[in-house]
Amino acid sequence: MDRGAHDRDAMKNQLRVLRAERQWSQGDLAERLGVSRQTVNALETGKYDPSLPLAFKIARLFSRSIEDVFEYDPRT
């Protein structure tokens, strides 16, 4: 039986909130991270989980721990 994408574990994140606090657009954040705006959008909407190096880069950019930015949610 194919369980499909709905059973995939996911990460929740605070990217949209952290970005809004700084009044950055998705493009602004993308430029600072060296990724595309589409990648930032996919991260914010939970369609894409970051690689570990990207997660560290995001956490450093916001002066937060990875755990403060990302939360594992096995129920999603």
Backbone as a ProteinNet text record, in pm:
[ID]
protein_1_A
[PRIMARY]
MDRGAHDRDAMKNQLRVLRAERQWSQGDLAERLGVSRQTVNALETGKYDPSLPLAFKIARLFSRSIEDVFEYDPRT
[TERTIARY]
83.5	0	87.4	61	136.7	79.6	162.8	115.4	110.8	187.4	179.3	246.4	241.3	309.7	244.9	118.1	50.7	105.9	171.7	227.7	372.6	426.3	565.9	585.6	690.4	723.8	767.7	740	770.5	829.8	886.8	943	858.6	819.5	757.2	870.7	848.8	954.9	897.1	985.3	950.2	1001.2	1033.6	1094.9	1009.8	883.1	795.9	792.8	783.5	779.6	911.7	1021.4	1153.1	1179.7	1138.9	1156.3	1071.4	947.2	856.2	906.1	964.3	1018.4	1124.8	1193.7	1299.6	1251.2	1123.9	1063.5	1137.5	1179	1244.4	1140.6	1154.9	1073.4	1134.4	1061.6	1118.8	1244.4	1243.5	1361	1480.5	1454.3	1561.9	1626.8	1542.8	1595.3	1670	1614	1678.8	1818.1	1829.4	1959.4	2059.9	2017.4	2106.7	2150.9	2064.7	2096.4	2163.2	2158.9	2215.8	2129.3	1996.9	1902.1	1798.9	1710.7	1607.1	1490.2	1412.8	1292.3	1196.1	1192.3	1104.7	1142.9	1272.5	1318	1269.5	1280.5	1232.4	1082	1007.2	863.5	834.6	906	885	920.3	1023.4	1058.9	948.4	901.6	799.7	668.3	635.1	507.1	519.1	638.8	656.9	664.5	679.8	690.7	831.2	925.5	1066.2	1131.1	1206	1285.6	1428.6	1492.5	1627.5	1730	1838	1953.3	2010.5	2090.4	2150.4	2237.7	2322.6	2401.6	2312.7	2203.3	2113.7	2043.6	2004.9	1941.5	2036.8	2163.8	2262.2	2278.1	2281	2297.4	2179.1	2059.2	1938.6	1943.6	1977.3	1983.9	2086.7	2203.6	2307	2261.5	2194.2	2148.1	2055.4	1970.5	1875.5	1927.3	2052.2	2114	2029.3	1986.2	1903.8	1964.4	1921.6	1959.7	1869.8	1914.1	1831.3	1697.3	1698.5	1574.5	1478.5	1530.2	1443.6	1376.5	1439.4	1385	1301.1	1346.7	1281.2	1231.3	1114.3	1056.1	1009.5	1057.6	1016.1	874.1	791.2	651	617.9	625.9	600.5	453.5	364.5	221.9	180.7	265.6	229.6	241.9
-119.3	0	124.9	214.9	339.3	441.1	483.7	576.9	719.4	751	882.5	992.9	1111.6	1227.5	1275.4	1242.7	1292.7	1232	1117.4	1053.6	1092.2	1177	1217.9	1306.2	1275.4	1360.8	1497.1	1601.3	1735.8	1820.9	1930.4	2027.7	2153.3	2202.2	2334.2	2433.1	2556.4	2654.9	2793.4	2880.5	3018.1	3117.6	3069.3	3157.5	3279	3258.1	3369.6	3475.5	3431.8	3525.2	3599.6	3526.4	3589	3686.8	3648.8	3736	3862.1	3846	3960.3	4057.1	4002.6	4089.2	4183.7	4141.8	4223.6	4299	4282.3	4345.2	4307.6	4179.8	4127.7	4059.2	4075.6	3998.4	3859	3769.5	3637.2	3651.1	3745.4	3770.5	3819.2	3905.6	3954.6	3838.3	3752.9	3638.6	3544.1	3520	3431.2	3480.9	3611.1	3669.6	3651.3	3672.5	3656.2	3511.3	3417.8	3275.5	3214.3	3284.6	3230.7	3122.5	3136.6	3042.5	3122.7	3054	3123.1	3163.6	3260.5	3300.1	3183.3	3100.7	2984.1	2885.8	2874.1	2787.8	2841.9	2972.6	3033.5	3008.6	3025.8	3001.2	2856.6	2762.8	2620.7	2586.9	2650.3	2629.8	2682.1	2803.5	2865.3	2787.7	2729.8	2658.5	2511.2	2466	2327.2	2228.6	2278.1	2188.7	2133.5	2193.4	2156.1	2169.3	2068.1	2074.9	2110.1	2199.5	2242	2132.1	2138.9	2054.2	2100.3	2018.5	2057.1	2182.1	2190.7	2314.8	2438.4	2426.9	2542.1	2575.2	2475	2500.2	2575.9	2537.2	2609.2	2752.8	2771.6	2905.9	2994.8	2939.6	3014.1	3051.1	2954.9	2980	3089	3081.4	3182.9	3320.9	3325.4	3453.7	3523.9	3446.4	3503.6	3502.8	3462.6	3454.9	3370.6	3257.4	3164.1	3025.2	2937.9	2797.6	2733.4	2623.5	2552.1	2515.7	2474.7	2435.4	2552.6	2675.4	2793.3	2825.1	2783	2813	2697.3	2575.1	2456.5	2364.3	2308.7	2213	2090.3	1975.3	1849.8	1816.2	1784.6	1749.4	1616.2	1504.8	1373.9	1351	1435.9	1419.4	1469.7	1553.1	1613.9	1512.6
0	0	0	-93.5	-104.9	-7.2	87.1	189.7	138.6	35.6	-27.2	52.4	-3.4	54.7	183.4	205.8	325.9	453.8	444.2	562.6	585.5	502.1	512	635.5	712.3	825.6	773.3	848.8	801.1	912.1	868.4	960.7	953.6	1068.8	1074.7	1095.5	1053.6	1072.6	1097.6	1143.5	1177.7	1074.3	954.1	854.8	821.4	797.4	758.3	868.7	993.1	1106.7	1119.2	1114	1127.6	1013.6	894.9	778.1	792.8	836.6	852.2	959.5	1066.3	1172.5	1117.9	1014	954.1	831.2	798.2	681	553.2	544.1	425.2	337.6	209	114.5	102.2	37	11.3	-74.2	-166.1	-249.2	-168.8	-70.5	16.5	91.7	149.6	224.7	131.5	14.4	-82.7	-118.4	-140.9	-176.4	-63.7	59.1	174.1	192.4	153	169.3	47.3	-65.5	-188	-251.4	-234.9	-295.2	-374.3	-444.7	-521.2	-432	-478.8	-406.8	-398.1	-501.4	-501.2	-390.8	-363.5	-253.7	-120.4	-99.7	24.2	39.4	-68.6	-63.9	-27.6	-88.2	-60.3	84.6	138.1	278.6	370.1	342.5	427.4	425.9	314.7	303.5	339.1	375.3	415.5	301	179.4	63.5	48.8	117.7	106.2	242.9	283.7	405.8	366.9	440.7	402.4	427.2	351.2	380.9	514.6	575.5	703.8	689.7	586.1	571.4	554.7	480.8	463.5	594.8	670.5	800.3	892.9	894.4	976.1	927.2	795.3	738.4	776.7	771.3	808.4	956.4	1040.8	1185.4	1216.4	1153.5	1175.8	1129.8	1013.9	960.3	1059.3	1126.8	1222.5	1366.6	1384.9	1518.9	1614	1564.3	1642	1633.7	1722.3	1709.5	1603.8	1548.3	1450.5	1512.9	1639.2	1707.6	1724.3	1728.8	1738.3	1604.4	1496	1362.6	1309.8	1333.8	1277.6	1387.7	1366.6	1460.6	1384	1425	1360.5	1403.1	1305.6	1334.8	1268.1	1341.6	1281.6	1248	1293.8	1267	1130.4	1068.8	940.9	829.8
[MASK]
++++++++++++++++++++++++++++++++++++++++++++++++++++++++++++++++++++++++++++

